[in-house]
CSV table of C-alpha atoms in Angstrom, one decimal:
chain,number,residue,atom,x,y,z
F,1,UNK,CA,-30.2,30.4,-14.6
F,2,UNK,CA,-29.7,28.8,-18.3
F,3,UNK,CA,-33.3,26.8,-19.7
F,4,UNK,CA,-30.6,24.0,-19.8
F,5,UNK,CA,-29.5,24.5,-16.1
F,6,UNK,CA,-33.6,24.9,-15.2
F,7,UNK,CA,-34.4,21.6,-16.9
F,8,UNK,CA,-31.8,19.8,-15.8
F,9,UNK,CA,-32.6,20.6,-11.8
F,10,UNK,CA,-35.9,19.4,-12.8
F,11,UNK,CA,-34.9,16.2,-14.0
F,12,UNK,CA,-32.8,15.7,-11.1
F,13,UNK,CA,-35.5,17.0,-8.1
F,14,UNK,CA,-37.6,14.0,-9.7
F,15,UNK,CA,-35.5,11.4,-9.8
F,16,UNK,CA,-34.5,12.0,-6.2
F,17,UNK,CA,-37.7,12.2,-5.0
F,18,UNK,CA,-39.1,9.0,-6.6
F,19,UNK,CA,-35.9,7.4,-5.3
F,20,UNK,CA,-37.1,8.3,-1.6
F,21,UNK,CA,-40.4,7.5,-2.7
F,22,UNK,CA,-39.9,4.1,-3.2
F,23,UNK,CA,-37.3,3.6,-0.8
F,24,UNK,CA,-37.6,5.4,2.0
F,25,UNK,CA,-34.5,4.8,3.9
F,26,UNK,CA,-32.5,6.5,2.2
F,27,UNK,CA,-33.8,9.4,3.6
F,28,UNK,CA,-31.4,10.7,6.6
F,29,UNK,CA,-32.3,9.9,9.7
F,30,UNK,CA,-34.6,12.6,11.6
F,31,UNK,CA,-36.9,12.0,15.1
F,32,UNK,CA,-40.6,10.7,14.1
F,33,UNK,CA,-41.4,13.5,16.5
F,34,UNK,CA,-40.8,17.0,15.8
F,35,UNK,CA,-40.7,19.5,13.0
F,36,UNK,CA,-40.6,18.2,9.6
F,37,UNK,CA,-38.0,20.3,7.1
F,38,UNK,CA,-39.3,23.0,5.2
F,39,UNK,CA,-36.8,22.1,2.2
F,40,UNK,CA,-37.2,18.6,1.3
F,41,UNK,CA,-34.0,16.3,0.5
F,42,UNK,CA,-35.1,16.0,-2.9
F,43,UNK,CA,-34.5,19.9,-3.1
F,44,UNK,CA,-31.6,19.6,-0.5
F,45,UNK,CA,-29.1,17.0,-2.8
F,46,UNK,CA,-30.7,19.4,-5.9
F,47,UNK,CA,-29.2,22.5,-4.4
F,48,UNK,CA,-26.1,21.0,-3.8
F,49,UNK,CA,-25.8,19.4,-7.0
F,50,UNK,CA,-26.8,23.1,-8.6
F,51,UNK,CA,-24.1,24.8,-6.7
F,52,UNK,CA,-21.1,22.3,-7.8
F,53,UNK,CA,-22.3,23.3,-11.1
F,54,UNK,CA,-22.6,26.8,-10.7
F,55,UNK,CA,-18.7,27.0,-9.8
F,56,UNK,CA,-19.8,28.4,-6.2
F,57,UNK,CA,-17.0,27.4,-4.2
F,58,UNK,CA,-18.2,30.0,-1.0
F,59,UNK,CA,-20.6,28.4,1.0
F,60,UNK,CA,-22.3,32.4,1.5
F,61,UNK,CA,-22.0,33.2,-1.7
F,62,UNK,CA,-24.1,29.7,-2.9
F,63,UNK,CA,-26.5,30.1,-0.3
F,64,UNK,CA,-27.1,34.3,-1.5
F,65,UNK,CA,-27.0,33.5,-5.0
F,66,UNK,CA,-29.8,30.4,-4.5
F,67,UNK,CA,-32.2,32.9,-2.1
F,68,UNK,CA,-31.7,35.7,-5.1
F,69,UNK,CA,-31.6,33.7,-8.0
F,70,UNK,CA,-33.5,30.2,-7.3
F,71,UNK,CA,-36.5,30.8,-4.9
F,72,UNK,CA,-38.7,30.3,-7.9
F,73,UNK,CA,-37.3,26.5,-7.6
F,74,UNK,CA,-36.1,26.8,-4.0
F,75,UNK,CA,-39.0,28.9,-1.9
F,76,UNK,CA,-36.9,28.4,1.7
F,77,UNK,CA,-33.0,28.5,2.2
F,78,UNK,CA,-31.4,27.5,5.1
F,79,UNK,CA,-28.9,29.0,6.6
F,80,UNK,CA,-25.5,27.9,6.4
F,81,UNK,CA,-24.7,26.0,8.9
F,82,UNK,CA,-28.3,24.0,8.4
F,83,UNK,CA,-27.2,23.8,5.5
F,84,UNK,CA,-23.9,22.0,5.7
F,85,UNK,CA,-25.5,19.8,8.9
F,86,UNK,CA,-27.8,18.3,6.4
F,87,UNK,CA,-25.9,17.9,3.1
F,88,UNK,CA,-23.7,15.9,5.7
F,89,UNK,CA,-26.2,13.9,7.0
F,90,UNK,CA,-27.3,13.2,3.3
F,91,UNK,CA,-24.6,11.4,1.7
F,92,UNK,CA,-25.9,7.5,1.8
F,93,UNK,CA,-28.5,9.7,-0.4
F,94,UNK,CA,-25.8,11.2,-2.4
F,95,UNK,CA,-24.1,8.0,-3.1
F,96,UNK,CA,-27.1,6.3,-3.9
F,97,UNK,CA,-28.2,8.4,-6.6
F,98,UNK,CA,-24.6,8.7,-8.5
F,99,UNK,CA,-25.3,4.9,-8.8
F,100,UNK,CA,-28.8,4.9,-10.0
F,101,UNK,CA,-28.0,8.0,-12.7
F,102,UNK,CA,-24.9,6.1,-13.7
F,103,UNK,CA,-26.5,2.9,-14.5
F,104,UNK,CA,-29.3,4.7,-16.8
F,105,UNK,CA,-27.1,5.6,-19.2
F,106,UNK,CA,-26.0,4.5,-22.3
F,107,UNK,CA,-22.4,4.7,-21.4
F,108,UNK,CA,-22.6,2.6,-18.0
F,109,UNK,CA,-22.5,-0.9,-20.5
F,110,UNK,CA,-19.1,0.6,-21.7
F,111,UNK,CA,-17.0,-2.6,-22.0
F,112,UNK,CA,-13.7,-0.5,-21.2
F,113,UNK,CA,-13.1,1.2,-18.1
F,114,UNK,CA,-10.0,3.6,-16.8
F,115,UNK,CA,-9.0,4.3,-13.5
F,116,UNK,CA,-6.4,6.5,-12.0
F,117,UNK,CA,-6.1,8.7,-9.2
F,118,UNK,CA,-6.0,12.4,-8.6
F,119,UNK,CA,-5.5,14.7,-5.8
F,120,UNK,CA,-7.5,16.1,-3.5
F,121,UNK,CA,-5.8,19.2,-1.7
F,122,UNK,CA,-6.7,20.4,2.0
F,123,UNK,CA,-4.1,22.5,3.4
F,124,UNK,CA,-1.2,24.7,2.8
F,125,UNK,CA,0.6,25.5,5.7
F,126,UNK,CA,2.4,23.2,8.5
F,127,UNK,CA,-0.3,24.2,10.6
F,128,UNK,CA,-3.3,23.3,8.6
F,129,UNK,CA,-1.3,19.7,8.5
F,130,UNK,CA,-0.5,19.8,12.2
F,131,UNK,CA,-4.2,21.0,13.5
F,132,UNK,CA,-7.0,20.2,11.3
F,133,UNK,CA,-9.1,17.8,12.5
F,134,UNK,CA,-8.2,15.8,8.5
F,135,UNK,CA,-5.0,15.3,10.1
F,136,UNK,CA,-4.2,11.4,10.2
F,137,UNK,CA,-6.5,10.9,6.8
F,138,UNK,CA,-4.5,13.6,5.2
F,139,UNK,CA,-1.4,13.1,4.8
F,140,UNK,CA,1.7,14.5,2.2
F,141,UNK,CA,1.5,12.9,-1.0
F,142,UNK,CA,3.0,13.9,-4.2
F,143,UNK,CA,1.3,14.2,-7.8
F,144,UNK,CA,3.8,12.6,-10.7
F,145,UNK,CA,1.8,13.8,-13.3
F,146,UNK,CA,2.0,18.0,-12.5
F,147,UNK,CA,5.2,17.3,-10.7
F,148,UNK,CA,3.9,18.4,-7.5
F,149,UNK,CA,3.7,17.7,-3.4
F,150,UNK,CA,1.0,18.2,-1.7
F,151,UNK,CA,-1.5,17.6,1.5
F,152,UNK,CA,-3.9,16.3,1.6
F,153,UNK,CA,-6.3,13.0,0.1
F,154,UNK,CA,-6.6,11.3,-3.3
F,155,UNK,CA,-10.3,10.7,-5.4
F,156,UNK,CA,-9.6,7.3,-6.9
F,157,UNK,CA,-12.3,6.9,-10.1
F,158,UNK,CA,-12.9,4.3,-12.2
F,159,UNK,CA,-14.4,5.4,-14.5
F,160,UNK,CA,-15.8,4.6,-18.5
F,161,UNK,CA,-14.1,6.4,-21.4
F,162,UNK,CA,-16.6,8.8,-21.8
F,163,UNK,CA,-16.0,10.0,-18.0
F,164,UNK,CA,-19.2,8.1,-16.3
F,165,UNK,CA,-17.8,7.7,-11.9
F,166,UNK,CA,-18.5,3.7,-11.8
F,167,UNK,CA,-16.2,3.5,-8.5
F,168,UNK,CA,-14.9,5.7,-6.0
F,169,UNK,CA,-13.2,6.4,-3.2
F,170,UNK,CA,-11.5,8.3,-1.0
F,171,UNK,CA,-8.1,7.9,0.4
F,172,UNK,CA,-5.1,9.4,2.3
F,173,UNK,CA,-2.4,10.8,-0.4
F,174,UNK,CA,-0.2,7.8,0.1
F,175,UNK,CA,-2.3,4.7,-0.2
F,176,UNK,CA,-1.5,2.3,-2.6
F,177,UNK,CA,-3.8,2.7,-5.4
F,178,UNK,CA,-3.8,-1.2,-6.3
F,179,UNK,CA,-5.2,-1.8,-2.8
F,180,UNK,CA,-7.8,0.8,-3.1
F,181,UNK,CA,-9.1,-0.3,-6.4
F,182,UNK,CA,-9.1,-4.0,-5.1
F,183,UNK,CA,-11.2,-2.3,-1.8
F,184,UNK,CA,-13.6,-0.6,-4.6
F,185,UNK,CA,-14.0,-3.9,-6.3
F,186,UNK,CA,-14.9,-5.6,-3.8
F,187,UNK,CA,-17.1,-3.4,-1.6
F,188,UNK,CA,-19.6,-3.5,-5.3
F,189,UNK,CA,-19.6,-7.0,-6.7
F,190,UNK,CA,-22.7,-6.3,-8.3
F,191,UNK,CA,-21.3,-3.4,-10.3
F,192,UNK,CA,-18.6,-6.2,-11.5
F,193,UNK,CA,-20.5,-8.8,-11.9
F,194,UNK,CA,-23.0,-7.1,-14.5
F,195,UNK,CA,-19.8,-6.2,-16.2
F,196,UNK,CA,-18.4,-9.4,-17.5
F,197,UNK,CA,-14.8,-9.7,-19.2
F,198,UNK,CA,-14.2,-6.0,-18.6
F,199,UNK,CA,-11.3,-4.0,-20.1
F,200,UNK,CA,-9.5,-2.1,-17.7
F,201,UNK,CA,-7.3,0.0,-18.7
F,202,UNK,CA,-4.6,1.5,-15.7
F,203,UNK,CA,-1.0,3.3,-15.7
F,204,UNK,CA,2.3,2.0,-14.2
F,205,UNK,CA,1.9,1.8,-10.6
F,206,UNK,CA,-1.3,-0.8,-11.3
F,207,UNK,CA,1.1,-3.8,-11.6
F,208,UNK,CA,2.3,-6.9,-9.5
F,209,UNK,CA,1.6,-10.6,-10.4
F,210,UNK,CA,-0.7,-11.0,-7.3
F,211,UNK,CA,-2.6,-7.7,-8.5
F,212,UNK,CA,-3.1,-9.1,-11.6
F,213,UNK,CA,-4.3,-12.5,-10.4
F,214,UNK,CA,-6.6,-11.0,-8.3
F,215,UNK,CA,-8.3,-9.0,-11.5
F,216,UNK,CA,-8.7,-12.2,-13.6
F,217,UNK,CA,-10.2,-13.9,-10.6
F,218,UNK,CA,-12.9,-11.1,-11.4
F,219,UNK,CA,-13.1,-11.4,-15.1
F,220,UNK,CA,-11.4,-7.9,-15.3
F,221,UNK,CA,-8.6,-7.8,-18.2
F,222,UNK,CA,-6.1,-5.2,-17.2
F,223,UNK,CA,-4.0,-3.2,-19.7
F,224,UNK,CA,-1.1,-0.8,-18.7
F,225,UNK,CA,2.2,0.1,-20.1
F,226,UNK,CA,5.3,-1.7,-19.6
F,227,UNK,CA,7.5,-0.6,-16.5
F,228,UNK,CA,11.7,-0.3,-16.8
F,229,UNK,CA,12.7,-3.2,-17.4
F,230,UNK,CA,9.7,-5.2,-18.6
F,231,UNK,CA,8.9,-6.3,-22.4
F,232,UNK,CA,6.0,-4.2,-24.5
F,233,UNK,CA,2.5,-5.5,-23.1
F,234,UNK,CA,-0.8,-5.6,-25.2
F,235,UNK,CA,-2.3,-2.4,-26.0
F,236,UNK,CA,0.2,-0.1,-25.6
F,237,UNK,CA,-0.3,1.6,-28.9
F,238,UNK,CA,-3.6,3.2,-26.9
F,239,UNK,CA,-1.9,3.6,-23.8
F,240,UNK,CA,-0.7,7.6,-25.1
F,241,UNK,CA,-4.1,9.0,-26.0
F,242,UNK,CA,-5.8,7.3,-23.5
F,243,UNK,CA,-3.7,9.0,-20.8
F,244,UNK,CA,-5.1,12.1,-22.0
F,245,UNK,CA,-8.7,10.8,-21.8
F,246,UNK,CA,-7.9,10.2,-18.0
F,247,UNK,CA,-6.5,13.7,-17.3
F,248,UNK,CA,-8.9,15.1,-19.3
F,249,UNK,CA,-11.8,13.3,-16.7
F,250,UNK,CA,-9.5,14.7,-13.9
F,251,UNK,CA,-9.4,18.3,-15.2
F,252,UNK,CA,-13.1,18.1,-15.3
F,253,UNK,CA,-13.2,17.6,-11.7
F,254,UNK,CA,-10.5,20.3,-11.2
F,255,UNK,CA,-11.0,23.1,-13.3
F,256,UNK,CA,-15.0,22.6,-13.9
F,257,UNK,CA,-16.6,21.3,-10.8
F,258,UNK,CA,-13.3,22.9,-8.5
F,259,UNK,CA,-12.4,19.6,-6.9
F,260,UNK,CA,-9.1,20.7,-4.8
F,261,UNK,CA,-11.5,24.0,-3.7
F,262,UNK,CA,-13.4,22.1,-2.0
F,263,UNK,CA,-13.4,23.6,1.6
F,264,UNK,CA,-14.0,21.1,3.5
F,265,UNK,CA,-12.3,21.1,7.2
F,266,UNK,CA,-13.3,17.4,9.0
F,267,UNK,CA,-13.5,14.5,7.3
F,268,UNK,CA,-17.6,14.4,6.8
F,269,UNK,CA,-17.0,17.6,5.1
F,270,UNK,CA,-14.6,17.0,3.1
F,271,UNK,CA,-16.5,13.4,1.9
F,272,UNK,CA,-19.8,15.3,1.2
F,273,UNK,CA,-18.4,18.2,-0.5
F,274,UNK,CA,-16.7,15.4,-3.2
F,275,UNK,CA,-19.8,13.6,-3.2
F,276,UNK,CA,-21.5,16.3,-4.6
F,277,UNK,CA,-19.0,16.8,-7.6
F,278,UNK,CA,-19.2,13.4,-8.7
F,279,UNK,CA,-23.0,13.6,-8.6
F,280,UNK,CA,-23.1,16.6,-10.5
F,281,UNK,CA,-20.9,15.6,-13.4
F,282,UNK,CA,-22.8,11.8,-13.4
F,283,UNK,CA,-26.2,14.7,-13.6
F,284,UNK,CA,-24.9,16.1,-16.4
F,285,UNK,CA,-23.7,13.1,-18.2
F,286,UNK,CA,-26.9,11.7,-17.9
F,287,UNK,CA,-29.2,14.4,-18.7
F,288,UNK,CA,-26.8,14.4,-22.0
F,289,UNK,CA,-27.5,11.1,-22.6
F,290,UNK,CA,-31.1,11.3,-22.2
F,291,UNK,CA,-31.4,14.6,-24.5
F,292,UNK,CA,-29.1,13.3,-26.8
F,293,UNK,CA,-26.1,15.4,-26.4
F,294,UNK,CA,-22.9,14.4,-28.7
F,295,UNK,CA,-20.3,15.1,-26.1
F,296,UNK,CA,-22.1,13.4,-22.9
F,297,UNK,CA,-19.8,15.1,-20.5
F,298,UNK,CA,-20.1,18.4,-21.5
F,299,UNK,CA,-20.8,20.8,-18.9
F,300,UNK,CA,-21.3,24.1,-20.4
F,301,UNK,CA,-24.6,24.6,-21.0
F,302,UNK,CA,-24.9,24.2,-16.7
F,303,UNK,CA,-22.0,26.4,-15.6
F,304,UNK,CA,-23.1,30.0,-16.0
């Protein structure tokens, strides 16, 4: 493991366990009689968030490679199905800390945000779609931008030009992205409210009068490119590089932190699997921030 990697799990390990510290509930629920855990959920959510970095997209292999490589950090390992009951039972954790990293940075006062939607693949064949237990939240969708069907959910991000999560959610491939970034919006007023006049910055399919009403009623300015038919709308001299800086955030979460191999098989897998990526990249950005990095969402000193 890379000085850069050690420090970094470090960083992380305390801030999650002063977070628990302080707030204790957002510890997963476990009896107040019985055997406490011999890895702590500080170390649990650190692991995790290690092994989305790491590229370990094997549950086996993560697990062999932290018992061989990280005992120094991680003295016990559970095994894999411990494991995974766990990490599940940790996401409010897992949500809760994207958040707090998020909002110590430099980049979470952005005044500009993007959002856009990517996919989120879970099956292949006819019968993965006709008897996995996703089945009914995934659902066939197809991706305009690689020109490309597929099964499974969409990872809806808003996020700020430098690539820091604000929002997200997950959704079946064919939900309408303007009613899942309204849903996002309004399940964190807070996150909107400390952003005042915000510039948010969408493609085509985030348009519709009532849409749009509904984003100045939240002090949101939204900027997008013209559809057929309509005349040229402000910005859209940005509108071509920026579309780059929005797949570029997407290929992050695809190529880097192996989004769409994530291997989740019921829904509470599949949500705690994508939890974890977007922790680890808002991790990363934020331990660049505080190190003073130049390229904040740079992952390379963490992947090998």
């Amino acid at each position: 493991m890379t000085k850069e990697l050690d420090t970094l799990a470090t960083a992380l390990y305390v801030q999650i366990d002063d977070a628990l510290k302080a707030q204790p509930h957002l510890a997963p629920w476990r009896p107040k009689i019985g055997i406490a855990p011999t890895l702590s959920d500080a170390e649990l959510v650190a692991l995790a968030v290690l092994s989305a970095l790491l590229g370990f997209t094997s549950e086996r292999r993560r697990l062999r490679h932290a018992r061989a490589e990280l005992s120094g950090m991680f003295p016990y390992i559970p095994g894999q199905s411990g494991y995974n009951r766990r990490l599940r039972q940790a996401s409010g954790l897992v949500t809760h800390m994207t958040r707090m990293l998020a909002s110590d940075t430099s980049l979470w006062s952005d005044d500009v945000w993007v959002v856009d939607s990517t996919p989120v693949e879970c099956g292949r064949s006819r019968d993965t779609a006709q008897r996995s237990e996703l089945a009914g939240w995934a659902e066939y969708g197809y991706c305009a931008s690689h020109s490309r069907y597929f099964w499974g959910l969409r990872l809806h991000l808003l996020c700020t030009l430098g690539g820091l999560p604000v929002l997200f959610a997950l959704s079946g491939a064919k939900a309408d992205e303007r009613e899942v970034l309204l849903g996002m919006l309004e399940a964190a007023p807070d996150v909107v409210a400390a952003h005042p006049r915000q510039t948010l910055i969408a493609d085509r399919q985030y348009y519709g009068r009532a849409f749009e009403q509904e984003l100045t009623e939240r002090d949101l300015r939204l900027l997008r490119p013209a559809r057929r038919g309509e005349p040229e709308r402000a910005g859209a001299h940005l509108f071509k590089p920026l579309r780059q800086t929005i797949e570029s955030i997407n290929q992050t979460f695809k190529s880097q932190l192996d989004l769409e191999r994530h291997g989740g098989r019921t829904p509470a897998g599949v949500i705690i699997r994508v939890l974890a990526r977007i922790l680890a990249l808002t991790t990363a950005i934020w331990h660049n921030d505080k190190t003073g990095q130049p390229i904040k969402r740079s992952l390379t000193a963490y992947d090998h």
